[in-house]
Short mmCIF file of C-alpha atoms in Angstrom, two decimals:
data_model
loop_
_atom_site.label_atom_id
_atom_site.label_comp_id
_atom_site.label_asym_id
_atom_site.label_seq_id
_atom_site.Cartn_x
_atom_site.Cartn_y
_atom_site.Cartn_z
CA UNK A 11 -51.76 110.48 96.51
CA UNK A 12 -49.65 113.46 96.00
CA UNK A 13 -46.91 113.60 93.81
CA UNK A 14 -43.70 114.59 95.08
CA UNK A 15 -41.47 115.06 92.02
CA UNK A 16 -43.65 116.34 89.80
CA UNK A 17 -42.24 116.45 86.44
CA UNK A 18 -40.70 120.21 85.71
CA UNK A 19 -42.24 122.12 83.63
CA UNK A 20 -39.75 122.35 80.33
CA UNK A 21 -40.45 125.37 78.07
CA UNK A 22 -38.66 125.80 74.92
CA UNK A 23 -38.35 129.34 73.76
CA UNK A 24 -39.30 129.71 70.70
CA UNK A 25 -39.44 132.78 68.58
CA UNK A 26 -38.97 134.53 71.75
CA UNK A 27 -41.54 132.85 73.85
CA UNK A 28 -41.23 129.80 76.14
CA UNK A 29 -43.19 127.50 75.50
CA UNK A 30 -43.62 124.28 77.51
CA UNK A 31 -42.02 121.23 76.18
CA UNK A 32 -43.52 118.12 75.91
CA UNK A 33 -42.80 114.44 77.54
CA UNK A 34 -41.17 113.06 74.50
CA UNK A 35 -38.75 116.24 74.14
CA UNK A 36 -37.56 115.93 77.73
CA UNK A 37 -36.58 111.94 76.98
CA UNK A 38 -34.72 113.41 73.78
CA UNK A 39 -32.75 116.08 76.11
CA UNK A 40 -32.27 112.94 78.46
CA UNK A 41 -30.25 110.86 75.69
CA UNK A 42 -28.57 113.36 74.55
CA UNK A 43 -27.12 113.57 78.22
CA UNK A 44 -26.46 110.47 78.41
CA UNK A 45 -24.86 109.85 74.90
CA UNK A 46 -22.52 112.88 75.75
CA UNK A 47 -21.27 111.69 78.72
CA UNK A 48 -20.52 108.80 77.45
CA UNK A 49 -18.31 110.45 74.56
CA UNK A 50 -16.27 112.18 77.78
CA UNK A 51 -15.86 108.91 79.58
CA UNK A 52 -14.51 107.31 76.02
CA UNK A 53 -12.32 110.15 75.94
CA UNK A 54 -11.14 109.95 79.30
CA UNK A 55 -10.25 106.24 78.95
CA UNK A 56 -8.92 106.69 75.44
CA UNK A 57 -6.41 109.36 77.38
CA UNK A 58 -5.85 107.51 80.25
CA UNK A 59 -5.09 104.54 78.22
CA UNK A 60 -2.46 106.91 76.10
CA UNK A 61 -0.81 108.06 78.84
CA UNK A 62 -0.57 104.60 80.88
CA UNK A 63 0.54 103.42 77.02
CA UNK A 64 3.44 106.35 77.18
CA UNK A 65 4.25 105.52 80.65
CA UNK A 66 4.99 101.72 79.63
CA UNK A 67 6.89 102.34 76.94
CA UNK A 68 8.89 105.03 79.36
CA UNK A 69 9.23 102.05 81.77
CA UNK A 70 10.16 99.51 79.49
CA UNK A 71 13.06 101.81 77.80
CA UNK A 72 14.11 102.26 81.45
CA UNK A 73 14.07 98.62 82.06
CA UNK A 74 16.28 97.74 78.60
CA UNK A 75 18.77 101.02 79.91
CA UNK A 76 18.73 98.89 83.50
CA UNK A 77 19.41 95.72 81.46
CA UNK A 78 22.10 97.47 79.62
CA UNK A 79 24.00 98.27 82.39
CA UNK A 80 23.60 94.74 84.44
CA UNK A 81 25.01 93.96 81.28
CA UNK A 82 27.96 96.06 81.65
CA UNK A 83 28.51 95.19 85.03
CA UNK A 84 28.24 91.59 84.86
CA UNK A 85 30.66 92.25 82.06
CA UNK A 86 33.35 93.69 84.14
CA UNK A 87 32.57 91.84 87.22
CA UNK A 88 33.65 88.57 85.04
CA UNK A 89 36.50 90.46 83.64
CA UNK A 90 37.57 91.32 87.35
CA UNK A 91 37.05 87.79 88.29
CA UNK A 92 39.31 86.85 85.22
CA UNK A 93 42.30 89.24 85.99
CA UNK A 94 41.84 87.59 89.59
CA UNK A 95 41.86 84.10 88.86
CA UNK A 96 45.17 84.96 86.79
CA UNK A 97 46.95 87.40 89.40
CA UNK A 98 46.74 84.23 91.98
CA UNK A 99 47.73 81.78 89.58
CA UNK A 100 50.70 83.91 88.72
CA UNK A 101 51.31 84.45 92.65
CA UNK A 102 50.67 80.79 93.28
CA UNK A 103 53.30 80.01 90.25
CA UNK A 104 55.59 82.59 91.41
CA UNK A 105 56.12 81.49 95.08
CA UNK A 106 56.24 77.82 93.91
CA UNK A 107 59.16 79.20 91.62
CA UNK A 108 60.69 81.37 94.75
CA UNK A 109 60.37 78.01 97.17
CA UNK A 110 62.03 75.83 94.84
CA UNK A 111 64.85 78.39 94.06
CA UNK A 112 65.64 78.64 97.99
CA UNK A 113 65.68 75.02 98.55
CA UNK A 114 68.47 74.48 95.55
CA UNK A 115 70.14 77.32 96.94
CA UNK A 116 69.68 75.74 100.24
CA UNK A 117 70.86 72.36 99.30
CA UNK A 118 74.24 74.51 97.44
CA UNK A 119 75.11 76.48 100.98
CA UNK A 120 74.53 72.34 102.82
CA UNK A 121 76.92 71.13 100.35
CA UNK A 122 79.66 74.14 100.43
CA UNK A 123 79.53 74.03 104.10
CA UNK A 124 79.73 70.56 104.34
CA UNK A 125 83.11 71.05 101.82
CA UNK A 126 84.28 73.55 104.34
CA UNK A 127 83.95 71.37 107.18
CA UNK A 128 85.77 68.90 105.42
CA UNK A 129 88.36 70.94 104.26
CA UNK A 130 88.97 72.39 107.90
CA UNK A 131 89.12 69.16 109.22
CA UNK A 132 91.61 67.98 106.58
CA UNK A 133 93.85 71.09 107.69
CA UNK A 134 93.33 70.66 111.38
CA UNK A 135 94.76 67.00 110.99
CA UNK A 136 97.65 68.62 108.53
CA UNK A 137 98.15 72.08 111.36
CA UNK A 138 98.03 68.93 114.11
CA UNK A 139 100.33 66.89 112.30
CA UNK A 140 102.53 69.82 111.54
CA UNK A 141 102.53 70.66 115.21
CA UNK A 142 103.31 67.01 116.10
CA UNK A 143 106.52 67.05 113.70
CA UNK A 144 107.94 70.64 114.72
CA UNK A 145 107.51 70.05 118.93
CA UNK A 146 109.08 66.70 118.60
CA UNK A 147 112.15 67.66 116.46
CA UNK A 148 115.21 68.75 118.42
CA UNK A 149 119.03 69.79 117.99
CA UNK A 150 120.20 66.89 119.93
CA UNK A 151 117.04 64.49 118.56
CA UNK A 152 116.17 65.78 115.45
CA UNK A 153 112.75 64.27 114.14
CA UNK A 154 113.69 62.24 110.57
CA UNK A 155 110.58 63.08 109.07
CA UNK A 156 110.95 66.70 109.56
CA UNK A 157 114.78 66.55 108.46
CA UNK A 158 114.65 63.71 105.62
CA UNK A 159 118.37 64.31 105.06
CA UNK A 160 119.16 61.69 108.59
CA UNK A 161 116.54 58.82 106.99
CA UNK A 162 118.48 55.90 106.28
CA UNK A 163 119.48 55.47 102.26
CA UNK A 164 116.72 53.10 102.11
CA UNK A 165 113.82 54.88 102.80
CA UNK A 166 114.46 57.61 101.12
CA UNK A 167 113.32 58.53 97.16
CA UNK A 168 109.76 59.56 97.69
CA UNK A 169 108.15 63.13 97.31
CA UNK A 170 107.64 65.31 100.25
CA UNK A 171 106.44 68.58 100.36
CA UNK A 172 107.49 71.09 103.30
CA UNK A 173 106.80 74.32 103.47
CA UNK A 174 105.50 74.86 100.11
CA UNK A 175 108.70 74.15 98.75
CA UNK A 176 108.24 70.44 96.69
CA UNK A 177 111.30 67.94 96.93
CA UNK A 178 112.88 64.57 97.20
CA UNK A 179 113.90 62.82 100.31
CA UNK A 180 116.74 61.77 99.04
CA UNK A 181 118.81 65.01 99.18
CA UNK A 182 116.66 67.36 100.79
CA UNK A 183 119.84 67.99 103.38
CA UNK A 184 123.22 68.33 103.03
CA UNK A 185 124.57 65.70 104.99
CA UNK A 186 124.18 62.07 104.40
CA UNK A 187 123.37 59.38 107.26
CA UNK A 188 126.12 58.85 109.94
CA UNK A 189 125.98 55.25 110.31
CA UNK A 190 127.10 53.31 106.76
CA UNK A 191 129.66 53.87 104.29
CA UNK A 192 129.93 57.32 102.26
CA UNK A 193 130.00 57.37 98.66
CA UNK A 194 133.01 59.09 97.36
CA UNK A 195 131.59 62.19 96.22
CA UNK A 196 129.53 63.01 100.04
CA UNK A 197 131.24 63.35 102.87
CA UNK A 198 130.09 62.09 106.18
CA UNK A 199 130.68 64.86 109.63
CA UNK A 200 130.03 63.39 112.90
CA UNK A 201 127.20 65.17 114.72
CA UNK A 202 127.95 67.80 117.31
CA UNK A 203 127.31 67.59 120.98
CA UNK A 204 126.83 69.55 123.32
CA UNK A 205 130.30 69.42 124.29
CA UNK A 206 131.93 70.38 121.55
CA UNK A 207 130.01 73.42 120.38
CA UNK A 208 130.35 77.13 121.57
CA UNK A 209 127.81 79.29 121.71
CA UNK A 210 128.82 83.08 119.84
CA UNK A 211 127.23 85.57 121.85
CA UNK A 212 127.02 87.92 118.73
CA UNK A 213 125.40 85.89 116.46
CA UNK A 214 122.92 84.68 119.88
CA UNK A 215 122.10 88.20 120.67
CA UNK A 216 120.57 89.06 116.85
CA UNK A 217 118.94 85.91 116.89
CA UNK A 218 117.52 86.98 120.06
CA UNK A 219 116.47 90.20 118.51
CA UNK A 220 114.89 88.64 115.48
CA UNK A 221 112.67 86.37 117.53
CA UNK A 222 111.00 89.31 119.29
CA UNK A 223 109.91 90.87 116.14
CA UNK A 224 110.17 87.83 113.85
CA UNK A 225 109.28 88.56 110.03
CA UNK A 226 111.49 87.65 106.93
CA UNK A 227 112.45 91.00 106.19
CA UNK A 228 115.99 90.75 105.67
CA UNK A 229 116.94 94.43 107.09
CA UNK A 230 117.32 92.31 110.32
CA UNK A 231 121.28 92.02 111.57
CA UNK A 232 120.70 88.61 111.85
CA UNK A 233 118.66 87.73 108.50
CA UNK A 234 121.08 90.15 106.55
CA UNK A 235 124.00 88.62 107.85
CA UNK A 236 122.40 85.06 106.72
CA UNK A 237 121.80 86.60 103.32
CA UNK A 238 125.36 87.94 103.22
CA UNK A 239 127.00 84.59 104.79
CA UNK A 240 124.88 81.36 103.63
CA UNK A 241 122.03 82.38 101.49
CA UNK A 242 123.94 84.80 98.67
CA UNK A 243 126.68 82.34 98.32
CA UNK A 244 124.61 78.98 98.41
CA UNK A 245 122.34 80.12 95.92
CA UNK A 246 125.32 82.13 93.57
CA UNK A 247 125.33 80.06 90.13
CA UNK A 248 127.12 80.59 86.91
CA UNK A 249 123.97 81.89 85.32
CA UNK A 250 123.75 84.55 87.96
CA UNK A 251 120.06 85.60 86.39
CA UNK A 252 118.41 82.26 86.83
CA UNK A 253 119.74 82.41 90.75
CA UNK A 254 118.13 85.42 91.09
CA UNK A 255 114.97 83.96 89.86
CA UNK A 256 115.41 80.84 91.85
CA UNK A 257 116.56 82.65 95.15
CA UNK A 258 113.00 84.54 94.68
CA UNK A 259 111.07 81.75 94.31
CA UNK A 260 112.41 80.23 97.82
CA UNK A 261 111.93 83.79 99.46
CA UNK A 262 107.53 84.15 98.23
CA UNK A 263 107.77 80.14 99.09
CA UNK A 264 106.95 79.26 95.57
CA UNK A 265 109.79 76.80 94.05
CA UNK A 266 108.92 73.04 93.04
CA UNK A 267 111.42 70.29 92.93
CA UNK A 268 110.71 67.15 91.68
CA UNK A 269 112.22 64.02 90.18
CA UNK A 270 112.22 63.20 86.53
CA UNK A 271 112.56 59.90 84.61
CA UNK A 272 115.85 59.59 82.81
CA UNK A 273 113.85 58.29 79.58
CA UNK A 274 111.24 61.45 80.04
CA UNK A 275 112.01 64.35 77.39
CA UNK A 276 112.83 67.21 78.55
CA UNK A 277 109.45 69.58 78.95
CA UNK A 278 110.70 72.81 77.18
CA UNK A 279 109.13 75.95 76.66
CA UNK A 280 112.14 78.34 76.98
CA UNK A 281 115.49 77.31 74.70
CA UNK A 282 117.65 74.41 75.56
CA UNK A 283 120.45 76.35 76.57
CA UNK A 284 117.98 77.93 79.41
CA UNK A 285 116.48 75.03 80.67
CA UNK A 286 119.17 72.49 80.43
CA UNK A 287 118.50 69.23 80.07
CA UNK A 288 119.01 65.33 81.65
CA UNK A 289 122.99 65.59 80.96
CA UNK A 290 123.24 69.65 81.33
CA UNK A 291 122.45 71.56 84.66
CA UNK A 292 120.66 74.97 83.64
CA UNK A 293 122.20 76.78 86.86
CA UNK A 294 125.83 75.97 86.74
CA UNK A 295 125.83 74.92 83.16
CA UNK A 296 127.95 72.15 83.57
CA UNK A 297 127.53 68.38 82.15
CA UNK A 298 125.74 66.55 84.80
CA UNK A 299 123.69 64.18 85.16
CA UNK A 300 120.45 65.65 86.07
CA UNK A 301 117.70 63.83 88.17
CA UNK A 302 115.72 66.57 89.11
CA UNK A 303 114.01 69.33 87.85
CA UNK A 304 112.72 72.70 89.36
CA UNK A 305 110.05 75.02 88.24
CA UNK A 306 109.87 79.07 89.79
CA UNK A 307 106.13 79.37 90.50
CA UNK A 308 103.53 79.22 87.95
CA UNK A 309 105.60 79.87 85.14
CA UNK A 310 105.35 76.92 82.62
CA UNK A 311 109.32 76.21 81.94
CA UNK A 312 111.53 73.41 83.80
CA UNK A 313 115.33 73.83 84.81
CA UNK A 314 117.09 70.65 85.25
CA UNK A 315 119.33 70.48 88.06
CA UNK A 316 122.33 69.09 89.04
CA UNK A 317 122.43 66.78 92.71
CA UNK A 318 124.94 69.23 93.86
CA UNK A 319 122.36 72.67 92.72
CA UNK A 320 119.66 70.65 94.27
CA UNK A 321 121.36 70.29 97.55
CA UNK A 322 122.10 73.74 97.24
CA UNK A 323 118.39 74.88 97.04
CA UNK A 324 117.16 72.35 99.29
CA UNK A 325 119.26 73.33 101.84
CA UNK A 326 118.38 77.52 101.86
CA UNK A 327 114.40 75.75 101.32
CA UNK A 328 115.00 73.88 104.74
CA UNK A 329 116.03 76.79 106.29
CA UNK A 330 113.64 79.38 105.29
CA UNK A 331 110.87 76.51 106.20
CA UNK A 332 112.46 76.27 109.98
CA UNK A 333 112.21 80.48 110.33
CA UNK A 334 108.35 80.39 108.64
CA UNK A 335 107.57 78.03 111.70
CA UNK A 336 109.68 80.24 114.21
CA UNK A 337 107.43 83.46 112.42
CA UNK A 338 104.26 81.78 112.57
CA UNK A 339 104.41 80.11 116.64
CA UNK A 340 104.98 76.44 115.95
CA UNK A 341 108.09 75.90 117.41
CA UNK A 342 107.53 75.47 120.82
CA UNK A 343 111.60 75.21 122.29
CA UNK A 344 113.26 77.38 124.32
CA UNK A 345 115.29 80.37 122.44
CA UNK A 346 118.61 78.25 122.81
CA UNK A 347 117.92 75.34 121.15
CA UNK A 348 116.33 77.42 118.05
CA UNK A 349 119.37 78.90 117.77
CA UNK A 350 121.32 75.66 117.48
CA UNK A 351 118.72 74.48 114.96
CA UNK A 352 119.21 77.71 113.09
CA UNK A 353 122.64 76.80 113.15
CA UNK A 354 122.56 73.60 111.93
CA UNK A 355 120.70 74.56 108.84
CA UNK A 356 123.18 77.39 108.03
CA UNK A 357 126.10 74.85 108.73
CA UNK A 358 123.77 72.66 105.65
CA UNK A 359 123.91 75.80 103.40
CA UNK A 360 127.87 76.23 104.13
CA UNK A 361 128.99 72.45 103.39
CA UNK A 362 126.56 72.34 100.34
CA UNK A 363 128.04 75.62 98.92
CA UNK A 364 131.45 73.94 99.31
CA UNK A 365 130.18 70.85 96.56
CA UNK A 366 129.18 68.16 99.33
CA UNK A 367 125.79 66.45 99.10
CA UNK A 368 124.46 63.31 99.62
CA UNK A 369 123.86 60.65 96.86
CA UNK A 370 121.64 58.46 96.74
CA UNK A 371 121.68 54.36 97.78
CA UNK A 372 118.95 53.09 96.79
#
């Protein structure tokens, strides 16, 4: 048999010549090998190991930085889910607030509008009623609500109020009743006709011209010779200030008249000597008895008032009231038979100038 790896032939040099080595010197060389690779490998691992070592540690610090921040953001994801939660609540709460403010405002606008629709029904039944009183009053038929001086004695003595101007029944004209007996002190005129009255084409023609502009502006010929005539003189008293005041107070519609107990104290916020009293009338300042009182707009002081001052105001008051219905389009007669109304009331002002008015009989 041949050998086919025949062992090399080693040779160690020694002293400068080779000389073959031995069987037991190559197994030597052979460990040594071995034993040094080995050392590599351990050092290979032992630096593999360091580096996989350095690489964890790198890994895990990333890991705790990644922690960190799902930290953070968990953080302000809650703090985001906080603010939210709040933001509706406080939308929730603030349109709850918003609905229940509109529905009391609601319910306040039903309420005033239902007020308002009662309060323009009440006037539509007072315009109606108004309307009713004015078209059915006439010159020859004169309606005795509208003109309480023709009631009957009897059914006289309550309040009325016409035209803004507040008075009693009982002498709201100058001319008492024609049927029954007079009292001494009135005086009793039969009422015209149409026979017996004349028609002044003067006085016909400014009323005429009046109507087509009608306004209480007294520049008018016919309201200026009214003033000058009936009104000035009616409404002339002693105490020539306080007629002033009171012939103001008819013109702006703001005089009250009303009745007073004869056991009531007088109500006096100016002196005595200005305001009268139950046995003293304030305007003429004469001794009279004094059933009535009259007040000039809001102003807090009372006047007492004489029958005969009362049927002096009352009568300028119904006339004035007659013209504001004229002005405003109630009065639905023909131009003559104003005229004869407007007549009438100025014949009122003329007899109560002259002292007659009518007393009361009940």
């Amino acid at each position: 048999m041949v050998d086919l790896d025949p062992e090399p032939d080693s040779r160690v040099e020694v002293g400068g010549q080779a000389r073959p080595t031995s069987g037991r010197d190559h197994g030597n060389l052979s460990r040594l090998r071995s034993s040094s690779l080995e050392i590599k490998e351990k050092e290979i691992r032992e630096k593999g190991s360091e580096i996989l070592r350095e690489q964890l540690d790198a890994a895990k610090k990333e890991l705790k930085l990644k922690d960190r921040e799902c930290e953070r953001l968990a953080q302000v994801r809650n703090q985001l889910e906080q603010e939210l939660e709040e933001l509706t609540a406080s939308l929730f709460e603030e349109a709850h607030k918003m609905v229940n403010e509109a529905n009391v405002k609601q319910a306040g606008a039903e309420k005033q509008l239902k007020e308002a629709q009662g309060k323009i029904d009440v006037l539509q039944a007072e315009v109606t009623a108004l309307k009713t009183l004015v078209l059915t009053s006439t010159p020859s038929s004169p309606n005795r609500q509208l003109h309480p001086q023709l009631q009957s004695p009897g059914t006289r003595g309550a309040h009325k109020h016409v035209g803004g101007h507040i008075r009693n029944k009982s002498a709201s004209g100058a001319f008492p009743p024609s049927s029954g007996k007079p009292e001494p002190s009135s005086v009793s005129i039969p009422h015209a006709t149409k026979e017996d009255r004349e028609m002044d084409s003067i006085l016909y023609a400014e009323f005429l011209t009046w109507k087509e502009k009608s306004s209480l502006d007294r520049s008018s010929a016919f309201l200026s010779r009214i003033y000058r005539e009936d009104i000035g003189p009616c409404l002339s008293f002693t105490r020539s200030e306080l007629s002033q005041l009171v012939q103001s107070a008819v013109e702006n519609n703001l005089l009250t008249i009303e009745p007073v107990a004869m056991s009531a104290l007088p109500m006096v916020k100016a002196s005595a000597v200005e305001c009268g009293g139950p046995k003293k009338c304030a305007l003429s300042g004469m001794s009279r008895l004094c059933r009535h009182r009259i007040k000039l707009g809001d102003k807090g002081s009372y006047y007492y008032i004489s029958p005969s001052s009362r049927a002096r105001i009352t009568a300028v008051c119904n006339f004035f009231t007659y013209i504001r219905y004229i002005q405003q389009g109630l009065v639905r007669h023909d131009a003559e038979q104003m005229f004869w109304e407007v007549m009438r009331l100025r014949r009122e002002m003329t007899v109560a100038k002259l002292g007659f008015y009518p007393t009361d009989q009940g």
